PDB file of C-alpha atoms and ligand atoms in Angstrom:
ATOM      1  CA  MET W  43      61.633 165.734 -91.412  1.00  0.00           C
ATOM      2  CA  MET W  44      60.127 162.789 -93.229  1.00  0.00           C
ATOM      3  CA  ARG W  45      57.931 161.759 -90.405  1.00  0.00           C
ATOM      4  CA  GLY W  46      54.731 163.565 -91.344  1.00  0.00           C
ATOM      5  CA  TRP W  47      53.259 160.783 -93.292  1.00  0.00           C
ATOM      6  CA  HIS W  48      54.383 157.961 -91.092  1.00  0.00           C
ATOM      7  CA  PRO W  49      51.657 156.659 -88.799  1.00  0.00           C
ATOM      8  CA  ASN W  50      53.883 155.120 -86.247  1.00  0.00           C
ATOM      9  CA  VAL W  51      55.567 158.384 -85.258  1.00  0.00           C
ATOM     10  CA  ARG W  52      52.617 160.549 -84.663  1.00  0.00           C
ATOM     11  CA  ARG W  53      52.901 162.250 -81.389  1.00  0.00           C
ATOM     12  CA  ALA W  54      50.914 160.292 -78.707  1.00  0.00           C
ATOM     13  CA  SER W  55      48.260 162.308 -76.854  1.00  0.00           C
ATOM     14  CA  PRO W  56      49.005 162.815 -73.047  1.00  0.00           C
ATOM     15  CA  VAL W  57      46.190 160.289 -72.191  1.00  0.00           C
ATOM     16  CA  VAL W  58      47.961 157.561 -74.177  1.00  0.00           C
ATOM     17  CA  THR W  59      51.243 158.368 -72.748  1.00  0.00           C
ATOM     18  CA  LEU W  60      49.873 158.116 -69.154  1.00  0.00           C
ATOM     19  CA  SER W  61      48.106 154.705 -69.928  1.00  0.00           C
ATOM     20  CA  LEU W  62      51.313 153.200 -71.361  1.00  0.00           C
ATOM     21  CA  ALA W  63      52.920 153.699 -67.921  1.00  0.00           C
ATOM     22  CA  PHE W  64      50.732 151.017 -66.437  1.00  0.00           C
ATOM     23  CA  LEU W  65      51.515 148.344 -69.191  1.00  0.00           C
ATOM     24  CA  PRO W  66      53.947 145.701 -68.410  1.00  0.00           C
ATOM     25  CA  LEU W  67      57.486 146.915 -69.294  1.00  0.00           C
ATOM     26  CA  ALA W  68      58.040 144.201 -72.048  1.00  0.00           C
ATOM     27  CA  ALA W  69      55.022 145.276 -73.893  1.00  0.00           C
ATOM     28  CA  VAL W  70      56.037 148.887 -73.918  1.00  0.00           C
ATOM     29  CA  VAL W  71      59.633 148.031 -75.092  1.00  0.00           C
ATOM     30  CA  THR W  72      58.407 145.842 -77.982  1.00  0.00           C
ATOM     31  CA  ASP W  73      55.927 148.581 -79.020  1.00  0.00           C
ATOM     32  CA  THR W  74      58.690 151.301 -78.927  1.00  0.00           C
ATOM     33  CA  SER W  75      61.235 149.326 -80.818  1.00  0.00           C
ATOM     34  CA  ALA W  76      58.837 148.585 -83.643  1.00  0.00           C
ATOM     35  CA  ALA W  77      58.016 152.195 -83.845  1.00  0.00           C
ATOM     36  CA  GLN W  78      61.608 153.470 -83.649  1.00  0.00           C
ATOM     37  CA  SER W  79      63.525 151.329 -86.045  1.00  0.00           C
ATOM     38  CA  PRO W  80      63.388 153.439 -89.177  1.00  0.00           C
ATOM     39  CA  ARG W  81      64.581 151.761 -92.452  1.00  0.00           C
ATOM     40  CA  THR W  82      65.205 154.232 -95.184  1.00  0.00           C
ATOM     41  CA  ILE W  83      65.945 153.021 -98.572  1.00  0.00           C
ATOM     42  CA  TYR W  84      67.705 155.404-101.046  1.00  0.00           C
ATOM     43  CA  ILE W  85      67.094 155.028-104.698  1.00  0.00           C
ATOM     44  CA  SER W  86      69.383 156.545-107.400  1.00  0.00           C
ATOM     45  CA  ALA W  87      67.644 156.519-110.687  1.00  0.00           C
ATOM     46  CA  ASP W  88      69.266 156.977-114.134  1.00  0.00           C
ATOM     47  CA  MET W  89      67.437 156.632-117.374  1.00  0.00           C
ATOM     48  CA  GLU W  90      69.482 154.747-120.083  1.00  0.00           C
ATOM     49  CA  GLY W  91      68.732 151.391-118.394  1.00  0.00           C
ATOM     50  CA  ILE W  92      64.983 151.860-118.095  1.00  0.00           C
ATOM     51  CA  ALA W  93      63.016 149.186-119.949  1.00  0.00           C
ATOM     52  CA  GLY W  94      61.463 150.064-123.114  1.00  0.00           C
ATOM     53  CA  LEU W  95      63.831 152.959-124.050  1.00  0.00           C
ATOM     54  CA  SER W  96      66.264 153.016-127.048  1.00  0.00           C
ATOM     55  CA  ASP W  97      66.521 156.689-126.956  1.00  0.00           C
ATOM     56  CA  THR W  98      66.612 158.924-123.725  1.00  0.00           C
ATOM     57  CA  GLN W  99      64.879 161.713-125.623  1.00  0.00           C
ATOM     58  CA  ASP W 100      61.843 159.425-126.322  1.00  0.00           C
ATOM     59  CA  ALA W 101      58.631 161.336-125.434  1.00  0.00           C
ATOM     60  CA  VAL W 102      57.595 158.459-122.966  1.00  0.00           C
ATOM     61  CA  GLY W 103      61.116 158.318-121.349  1.00  0.00           C
ATOM     62  CA  ARG W 104      60.274 160.440-118.312  1.00  0.00           C
ATOM     63  CA  ARG W 105      56.993 158.565-117.780  1.00  0.00           C
ATOM     64  CA  LEU W 106      58.694 155.175-118.105  1.00  0.00           C
ATOM     65  CA  MET W 107      61.490 156.134-115.753  1.00  0.00           C
ATOM     66  CA  THR W 108      58.804 157.456-113.181  1.00  0.00           C
ATOM     67  CA  LEU W 109      56.743 154.296-113.266  1.00  0.00           C
ATOM     68  CA  GLU W 110      59.853 152.073-112.914  1.00  0.00           C
ATOM     69  CA  VAL W 111      61.072 154.087-109.848  1.00  0.00           C
ATOM     70  CA  ASN W 112      57.509 153.788-108.418  1.00  0.00           C
ATOM     71  CA  ALA W 113      57.780 150.014-108.796  1.00  0.00           C
ATOM     72  CA  ALA W 114      61.021 150.124-106.688  1.00  0.00           C
ATOM     73  CA  VAL W 115      59.355 152.410-104.098  1.00  0.00           C
ATOM     74  CA  VAL W 116      56.339 149.935-103.856  1.00  0.00           C
ATOM     75  CA  GLY W 117      58.846 147.069-103.463  1.00  0.00           C
ATOM     76  CA  ALA W 118      60.849 148.921-100.809  1.00  0.00           C
ATOM     77  CA  PHE W 119      57.748 149.440 -98.588  1.00  0.00           C
ATOM     78  CA  GLU W 120      56.675 145.867 -99.194  1.00  0.00           C
ATOM     79  CA  GLY W 121      59.978 144.709 -98.090  1.00  0.00           C
ATOM     80  CA  GLY W 122      59.825 146.747 -94.738  1.00  0.00           C
ATOM     81  CA  ALA W 123      61.147 150.272 -95.618  1.00  0.00           C
ATOM     82  CA  THR W 124      59.797 152.970 -93.415  1.00  0.00           C
ATOM     83  CA  SER W 125      60.719 155.749 -95.821  1.00  0.00           C
ATOM     84  CA  VAL W 126      62.219 156.036 -99.254  1.00  0.00           C
ATOM     85  CA  VAL W 127      64.354 158.851-100.727  1.00  0.00           C
ATOM     86  CA  VAL W 128      64.581 159.082-104.442  1.00  0.00           C
ATOM     87  CA  ASN W 129      67.454 160.874-106.298  1.00  0.00           C
ATOM     88  CA  ASP W 130      66.723 161.886-109.891  1.00  0.00           C
ATOM     89  CA  ALA W 131      70.192 161.078-111.382  1.00  0.00           C
ATOM     90  CA  HIS W 132      70.035 161.524-115.084  1.00  0.00           C
ATOM     91  CA  GLY W 133      71.183 164.474-117.189  1.00  0.00           C
ATOM     92  CA  SER W 134      69.357 167.401-115.797  1.00  0.00           C
ATOM     93  CA  HIS W 135      68.231 165.460-112.773  1.00  0.00           C
ATOM     94  CA  ALA W 136      64.919 166.862-113.417  1.00  0.00           C
ATOM     95  CA  ASN W 137      63.247 163.937-115.322  1.00  0.00           C
ATOM     96  CA  LEU W 138      60.921 162.157-112.819  1.00  0.00           C
ATOM     97  CA  LEU W 139      57.352 163.323-113.227  1.00  0.00           C
ATOM     98  CA  GLN W 140      56.818 164.786-109.712  1.00  0.00           C
ATOM     99  CA  GLU W 141      53.037 164.540-109.742  1.00  0.00           C
ATOM    100  CA  ASP W 142      53.121 160.953-110.684  1.00  0.00           C
ATOM    101  CA  LEU W 143      55.774 159.756-108.212  1.00  0.00           C
ATOM    102  CA  ASP W 144      54.684 157.547-105.432  1.00  0.00           C
ATOM    103  CA  PRO W 145      53.603 160.080-102.629  1.00  0.00           C
ATOM    104  CA  ARG W 146      55.413 158.118 -99.942  1.00  0.00           C
ATOM    105  CA  ALA W 147      58.816 159.035-101.606  1.00  0.00           C
ATOM    106  CA  ARG W 148      60.851 162.096-100.933  1.00  0.00           C
ATOM    107  CA  LEU W 149      62.461 163.395-104.225  1.00  0.00           C
ATOM    108  CA  LEU W 150      65.865 165.098-104.888  1.00  0.00           C
ATOM    109  CA  ARG W 151      65.462 166.878-108.105  1.00  0.00           C
ATOM    110  CA  GLY W 152      67.507 169.413-110.175  1.00  0.00           C
ATOM    111  CA  SER W 153      71.227 170.062-110.753  1.00  0.00           C
ATOM    112  CA  LEU W 154      73.831 170.978-109.635  1.00  0.00           C
ATOM    113  CA  LYS W 155      74.148 168.888-106.601  1.00  0.00           C
ATOM    114  CA  PRO W 156      77.597 168.471-105.005  1.00  0.00           C
ATOM    115  CA  TYR W 157      77.377 164.670-104.806  1.00  0.00           C
ATOM    116  CA  GLY W 158      75.391 164.277-108.098  1.00  0.00           C
ATOM    117  CA  MET W 159      73.938 160.653-108.477  1.00  0.00           C
ATOM    118  CA  MET W 160      74.423 159.968-104.759  1.00  0.00           C
ATOM    119  CA  GLN W 161      73.318 163.320-103.219  1.00  0.00           C
ATOM    120  CA  GLY W 162      71.351 162.885-100.046  1.00  0.00           C
ATOM    121  CA  LEU W 163      72.697 159.430 -99.024  1.00  0.00           C
ATOM    122  CA  GLU W 164      73.131 159.246 -95.341  1.00  0.00           C
ATOM    123  CA  ALA W 165      75.006 156.756 -93.140  1.00  0.00           C
ATOM    124  CA  SER W 166      71.635 156.059 -91.265  1.00  0.00           C
ATOM    125  CA  HIS W 167      70.165 154.648 -94.514  1.00  0.00           C
ATOM    126  CA  ALA W 168      69.495 150.881 -94.625  1.00  0.00           C
ATOM    127  CA  GLY W 169      70.256 150.131 -98.271  1.00  0.00           C
ATOM    128  CA  VAL W 170      70.701 151.710-101.775  1.00  0.00           C
ATOM    129  CA  VAL W 171      68.849 150.766-104.947  1.00  0.00           C
ATOM    130  CA  PHE W 172      70.174 151.574-108.325  1.00  0.00           C
ATOM    131  CA  ILE W 173      67.369 151.946-111.140  1.00  0.00           C
ATOM    132  CA  GLY W 174      67.933 152.488-114.848  1.00  0.00           C
ATOM    133  CA  TYR W 175      71.655 151.956-114.671  1.00  0.00           C
ATOM    134  CA  HIS W 176      73.898 151.478-117.854  1.00  0.00           C
ATOM    135  CA  GLY W 177      77.406 150.202-118.598  1.00  0.00           C
ATOM    136  CA  ARG W 178      80.617 151.986-118.003  1.00  0.00           C
ATOM    137  CA  ALA W 179      82.458 153.832-120.849  1.00  0.00           C
ATOM    138  CA  GLY W 180      83.830 151.523-123.419  1.00  0.00           C
ATOM    139  CA  SER W 181      81.372 148.541-122.661  1.00  0.00           C
ATOM    140  CA  LEU W 182      80.225 146.849-125.920  1.00  0.00           C
ATOM    141  CA  GLY W 183      76.635 145.808-125.881  1.00  0.00           C
ATOM    142  CA  SER W 184      75.384 148.289-123.335  1.00  0.00           C
ATOM    143  CA  PHE W 185      72.961 150.994-124.471  1.00  0.00           C
ATOM    144  CA  ALA W 186      74.484 154.496-124.149  1.00  0.00           C
ATOM    145  CA  ALA W 187      77.347 153.152-122.220  1.00  0.00           C
ATOM    146  CA  HIS W 188      79.451 156.004-120.685  1.00  0.00           C
ATOM    147  CA  THR W 189      80.838 157.165-117.407  1.00  0.00           C
ATOM    148  CA  GLY W 190      79.639 160.503-116.323  1.00  0.00           C
ATOM    149  CA  SER W 191      79.805 162.081-119.534  1.00  0.00           C
ATOM    150  CA  GLY W 192      80.946 161.301-123.177  1.00  0.00           C
ATOM    151  CA  ARG W 193      84.306 162.810-122.343  1.00  0.00           C
ATOM    152  CA  VAL W 194      85.567 159.897-120.420  1.00  0.00           C
ATOM    153  CA  ALA W 195      87.174 156.941-122.071  1.00  0.00           C
ATOM    154  CA  ASP W 196      87.967 155.233-118.837  1.00  0.00           C
ATOM    155  CA  LEU W 197      87.828 155.908-115.037  1.00  0.00           C
ATOM    156  CA  ARG W 198      89.949 153.961-112.696  1.00  0.00           C
ATOM    157  CA  VAL W 199      89.857 153.884-108.828  1.00  0.00           C
ATOM    158  CA  ASN W 200      92.897 152.196-107.360  1.00  0.00           C
ATOM    159  CA  GLY W 201      93.495 150.563-110.636  1.00  0.00           C
ATOM    160  CA  ARG W 202      90.106 149.213-111.121  1.00  0.00           C
ATOM    161  CA  SER W 203      87.934 150.446-114.154  1.00  0.00           C
ATOM    162  CA  VAL W 204      84.685 151.795-112.750  1.00  0.00           C
ATOM    163  CA  GLY W 205      81.498 152.998-114.293  1.00  0.00           C
ATOM    164  CA  GLU W 206      78.781 155.014-112.579  1.00  0.00           C
ATOM    165  CA  GLY W 207      77.620 152.077-110.731  1.00  0.00           C
ATOM    166  CA  GLY W 208      81.210 151.411-109.401  1.00  0.00           C
ATOM    167  CA  MET W 209      81.869 155.047-108.438  1.00  0.00           C
ATOM    168  CA  ASN W 210      78.406 155.285-106.753  1.00  0.00           C
ATOM    169  CA  LEU W 211      78.776 152.009-104.852  1.00  0.00           C
ATOM    170  CA  LEU W 212      81.969 153.182-103.440  1.00  0.00           C
ATOM    171  CA  TYR W 213      80.319 156.287-102.179  1.00  0.00           C
ATOM    172  CA  ALA W 214      77.710 154.124-100.479  1.00  0.00           C
ATOM    173  CA  ALA W 215      80.389 151.842 -98.988  1.00  0.00           C
ATOM    174  CA  TRP W 216      82.179 154.784 -97.599  1.00  0.00           C
ATOM    175  CA  TYR W 217      79.110 155.461 -95.423  1.00  0.00           C
ATOM    176  CA  ARG W 218      78.893 151.717 -94.852  1.00  0.00           C
ATOM    177  CA  VAL W 219      75.466 151.404 -96.678  1.00  0.00           C
ATOM    178  CA  PRO W 220      74.958 148.298 -98.687  1.00  0.00           C
ATOM    179  CA  VAL W 221      74.073 148.423-102.355  1.00  0.00           C
ATOM    180  CA  ILE W 222      71.178 145.867-102.290  1.00  0.00           C
ATOM    181  CA  PHE W 223      69.689 146.034-105.769  1.00  0.00           C
ATOM    182  CA  VAL W 224      70.435 147.062-109.316  1.00  0.00           C
ATOM    183  CA  SER W 225      68.345 147.210-112.391  1.00  0.00           C
ATOM    184  CA  GLY W 226      69.356 148.407-115.961  1.00  0.00           C
ATOM    185  CA  ASP W 227      70.905 146.660-118.868  1.00  0.00           C
ATOM    186  CA  ASP W 228      72.585 143.377-118.293  1.00  0.00           C
ATOM    187  CA  VAL W 229      75.998 144.820-118.574  1.00  0.00           C
ATOM    188  CA  ALA W 230      75.409 147.300-115.941  1.00  0.00           C
ATOM    189  CA  VAL W 231      73.925 144.657-113.621  1.00  0.00           C
ATOM    190  CA  GLN W 232      76.981 142.603-114.221  1.00  0.00           C
ATOM    191  CA  GLN W 233      79.453 145.330-113.583  1.00  0.00           C
ATOM    192  CA  VAL W 234      77.800 146.115-110.190  1.00  0.00           C
ATOM    193  CA  ARG W 235      77.773 142.506-109.327  1.00  0.00           C
ATOM    194  CA  GLU W 236      81.501 142.182-109.792  1.00  0.00           C
ATOM    195  CA  MET W 237      82.019 144.605-106.971  1.00  0.00           C
ATOM    196  CA  VAL W 238      79.055 143.597-104.843  1.00  0.00           C
ATOM    197  CA  PRO W 239      78.755 139.843-105.369  1.00  0.00           C
ATOM    198  CA  GLY W 240      75.468 139.355-103.444  1.00  0.00           C
ATOM    199  CA  VAL W 241      73.503 142.217-104.944  1.00  0.00           C
ATOM    200  CA  THR W 242      70.099 141.463-106.295  1.00  0.00           C
ATOM    201  CA  GLY W 243      70.107 142.371-110.099  1.00  0.00           C
ATOM    202  CA  VAL W 244      67.201 142.721-112.473  1.00  0.00           C
ATOM    203  CA  PRO W 245      68.426 143.158-116.080  1.00  0.00           C
ATOM    204  CA  VAL W 246      65.576 144.691-118.104  1.00  0.00           C
ATOM    205  CA  LYS W 247      67.350 145.032-121.529  1.00  0.00           C
ATOM    206  CA  THR W 248      70.405 143.917-123.503  1.00  0.00           C
ATOM    207  CA  GLY W 249      72.200 146.230-125.881  1.00  0.00           C
ATOM    208  CA  ILE W 250      72.685 145.503-129.583  1.00  0.00           C
ATOM    209  CA  TRP W 251      76.005 147.228-129.840  1.00  0.00           C
ATOM    210  CA  ASN W 252      75.429 150.476-128.001  1.00  0.00           C
ATOM    211  CA  SER W 253      72.418 152.196-129.581  1.00  0.00           C
ATOM    212  CA  ALA W 254      69.851 149.561-129.982  1.00  0.00           C
ATOM    213  CA  VAL W 255      68.240 147.130-127.433  1.00  0.00           C
ATOM    214  CA  VAL W 256      66.145 144.051-126.752  1.00  0.00           C
ATOM    215  CA  THR W 257      64.020 144.981-123.879  1.00  0.00           C
ATOM    216  CA  LEU W 258      61.433 143.574-121.514  1.00  0.00           C
ATOM    217  CA  SER W 259      58.047 145.281-121.664  1.00  0.00           C
ATOM    218  CA  PRO W 260      57.859 148.053-119.211  1.00  0.00           C
ATOM    219  CA  ASP W 261      55.193 146.189-117.297  1.00  0.00           C
ATOM    220  CA  SER W 262      57.292 143.022-117.138  1.00  0.00           C
ATOM    221  CA  ALA W 263      60.334 145.061-115.982  1.00  0.00           C
ATOM    222  CA  ARG W 264      58.261 146.865-113.238  1.00  0.00           C
ATOM    223  CA  ALA W 265      56.893 143.622-111.834  1.00  0.00           C
ATOM    224  CA  ALA W 266      60.328 142.149-111.589  1.00  0.00           C
ATOM    225  CA  ILE W 267      61.902 145.212-109.946  1.00  0.00           C
ATOM    226  CA  ARG W 268      58.985 145.437-107.434  1.00  0.00           C
ATOM    227  CA  ARG W 269      59.584 141.829-106.467  1.00  0.00           C
ATOM    228  CA  GLY W 270      63.408 142.194-106.538  1.00  0.00           C
ATOM    229  CA  VAL W 271      63.522 145.236-104.362  1.00  0.00           C
ATOM    230  CA  ALA W 272      61.103 143.832-101.863  1.00  0.00           C
ATOM    231  CA  ASP W 273      63.088 140.696-101.465  1.00  0.00           C
ATOM    232  CA  ALA W 274      66.440 142.702-101.290  1.00  0.00           C
ATOM    233  CA  VAL W 275      65.106 144.927 -98.513  1.00  0.00           C
ATOM    234  CA  ARG W 276      63.908 142.030 -96.568  1.00  0.00           C
ATOM    235  CA  GLU W 277      67.234 140.300 -96.798  1.00  0.00           C
ATOM    236  CA  ILE W 278      69.319 143.164 -95.622  1.00  0.00           C
ATOM    237  CA  ALA W 279      71.910 141.451 -93.332  1.00  0.00           C
ATOM    238  CA  SER W 280      74.972 143.534 -92.786  1.00  0.00           C
ATOM    239  CA  ARG W 281      76.917 146.835 -93.528  1.00  0.00           C
ATOM    240  CA  PRO W 282      79.926 146.601 -95.844  1.00  0.00           C
ATOM    241  CA  GLN W 283      83.433 147.510 -94.838  1.00  0.00           C
ATOM    242  CA  ARG W 284      84.432 151.068 -95.508  1.00  0.00           C
ATOM    243  CA  PRO W 285      86.957 150.714 -98.485  1.00  0.00           C
ATOM    244  CA  GLY W 286      90.577 151.511 -97.602  1.00  0.00           C
ATOM    245  CA  SER W 287      92.137 154.961 -98.278  1.00  0.00           C
ATOM    246  CA  PRO W 288      93.805 156.493-100.241  1.00  0.00           C
ATOM    247  CA  PHE W 289      91.689 156.581-103.320  1.00  0.00           C
ATOM    248  CA  ASN W 290      94.002 156.906-106.301  1.00  0.00           C
ATOM    249  CA  VAL W 291      91.977 158.029-109.090  1.00  0.00           C
ATOM    250  CA  GLU W 292      92.986 157.960-112.926  1.00  0.00           C
ATOM    251  CA  LEU W 293      90.761 159.602-115.573  1.00  0.00           C
ATOM    252  CA  GLU W 294      91.444 158.913-119.041  1.00  0.00           C
ATOM    253  CA  TYR W 295      89.572 161.352-121.443  1.00  0.00           C
ATOM    254  CA  ALA W 296      88.427 160.614-124.971  1.00  0.00           C
ATOM    255  CA  SER W 297      90.313 163.727-126.046  1.00  0.00           C
ATOM    256  CA  SER W 298      93.508 165.494-124.782  1.00  0.00           C
ATOM    257  CA  LEU W 299      91.752 168.818-124.487  1.00  0.00           C
ATOM    258  CA  PHE W 300      90.240 168.075-121.160  1.00  0.00           C
ATOM    259  CA  ALA W 301      93.498 166.680-119.817  1.00  0.00           C
ATOM    260  CA  ASP W 302      95.145 170.064-120.948  1.00  0.00           C
ATOM    261  CA  ILE W 303      92.588 171.980-118.710  1.00  0.00           C
ATOM    262  CA  ALA W 304      92.531 169.514-115.901  1.00  0.00           C
ATOM    263  CA  GLU W 305      96.270 169.503-115.177  1.00  0.00           C
ATOM    264  CA  GLY W 306      95.922 173.043-114.142  1.00  0.00           C
ATOM    265  CA  ILE W 307      93.950 172.075-111.155  1.00  0.00           C
ATOM    266  CA  ALA W 308      95.967 171.890-107.906  1.00  0.00           C
ATOM    267  CA  GLY W 309      96.526 168.111-106.989  1.00  0.00           C
ATOM    268  CA  VAL W 310      95.791 166.943-110.420  1.00  0.00           C
ATOM    269  CA  GLU W 311      98.707 165.343-112.244  1.00  0.00           C
ATOM    270  CA  ARG W 312      99.149 164.686-116.003  1.00  0.00           C
ATOM    271  CA  ARG W 313      99.878 161.087-116.678  1.00  0.00           C
ATOM    272  CA  GLY W 314      99.717 160.992-120.400  1.00  0.00           C
ATOM    273  CA  PRO W 315      98.256 162.793-123.400  1.00  0.00           C
ATOM    274  CA  THR W 316      94.664 162.067-122.405  1.00  0.00           C
ATOM    275  CA  THR W 317      95.195 160.866-118.751  1.00  0.00           C
ATOM    276  CA  VAL W 318      95.029 162.740-115.504  1.00  0.00           C
ATOM    277  CA  ALA W 319      95.283 161.595-111.868  1.00  0.00           C
ATOM    278  CA  PHE W 320      94.787 162.676-108.234  1.00  0.00           C
ATOM    279  CA  SER W 321      94.507 160.948-104.893  1.00  0.00           C
ATOM    280  CA  ASP W 322      92.302 161.747-101.867  1.00  0.00           C
ATOM    281  CA  ASN W 323      92.028 159.877 -98.524  1.00  0.00           C
ATOM    282  CA  GLU W 324      88.310 160.812 -98.359  1.00  0.00           C
ATOM    283  CA  TYR W 325      86.041 159.147-100.975  1.00  0.00           C
ATOM    284  CA  PRO W 326      83.356 161.850-100.937  1.00  0.00           C
ATOM    285  CA  ALA W 327      85.929 164.461-101.795  1.00  0.00           C
ATOM    286  CA  ALA W 328      87.396 162.170-104.587  1.00  0.00           C
ATOM    287  CA  TYR W 329      83.735 161.681-105.899  1.00  0.00           C
ATOM    288  CA  ARG W 330      83.202 165.523-106.103  1.00  0.00           C
ATOM    289  CA  MET W 331      86.569 165.845-107.934  1.00  0.00           C
ATOM    290  CA  ILE W 332      85.772 163.128-110.374  1.00  0.00           C
ATOM    291  CA  ARG W 333      82.430 164.912-111.147  1.00  0.00           C
ATOM    292  CA  VAL W 334      84.298 168.162-111.750  1.00  0.00           C
ATOM    293  CA  LEU W 335      86.766 166.368-114.172  1.00  0.00           C
ATOM    294  CA  TYR W 336      84.278 164.747-116.145  1.00  0.00           C
ATOM    295  CA  LYS W 337      81.328 167.153-116.343  1.00  0.00           C
ATOM    296  CA  HIS W 338      82.316 170.803-115.358  1.00  0.00           C
ATOM    297  CA  LEU W 339      85.503 171.677-117.310  1.00  0.00           C
ATOM    298  CA  GLN W 340      84.862 174.229-119.959  1.00  0.00           C
ATOM    299  CA  PRO W 341      87.447 174.727-122.782  1.00  0.00           C
TER     300      PRO W 341
HETATM  301 ZN1   ZN I  55      74.251 157.823-116.438  1.00  0.00          ZN
END
């Protein structure tokens, strides 16, 4: 599907195929393995943690997000990626300026998508890159900190408080794809690092409380992201363990209203005035339910 642009997988002409038959076996094997080891990097891009922004409605927001994603795409190819998938993962999921995106990337765009911020990730992918990430709900000093939506006070998976970075890295871990890079504000980077100790992180801004920032210039951020992603792709060493089942999820809402609605869903249990819980053995199914609970309930 993605192969059209890739020079190594053009179909060989019959003449070339015949001539290969006369080459020494070792030469043929080496050539084939180089051409057949695809290394796809998956990028999940949010907006709050993009350098230069103190408002996601800023007129230049979509442009800055696109250029920062492009820096990651360039870095991925420099590090040895053979293809890159970009998932627009903020708000409408239709923020990236299609025409300005690095033409080598394949774009997932629009909403709804069943797996939201991680739609399109496949077990065959070599690594996951988070761009523009922000801190989890309740984080102080993280610009626009939230988890999924403003409705959530806290989200816990097996007792651990997770933000979007945490819930998305568990999704990647389920498919045993390593999260290799994260950029965003310093709190977002720190929160991913707590769960993926070796991850390469590039903090591009720091929150002043939750609605103002000290930020790198977009140019400096892009240069650091390009370098960081290239290094991270070069250094991919192993696949993470699949996290153990079951996944016990507790979602604490900011208001009891959504808990009132959610407790009517089969399998969802009321734990308190603002808290509901459920359990699932399959993380992708749990991930979908979390998204329903924080995003799609209507009073
Ligand atoms: Zn977000």
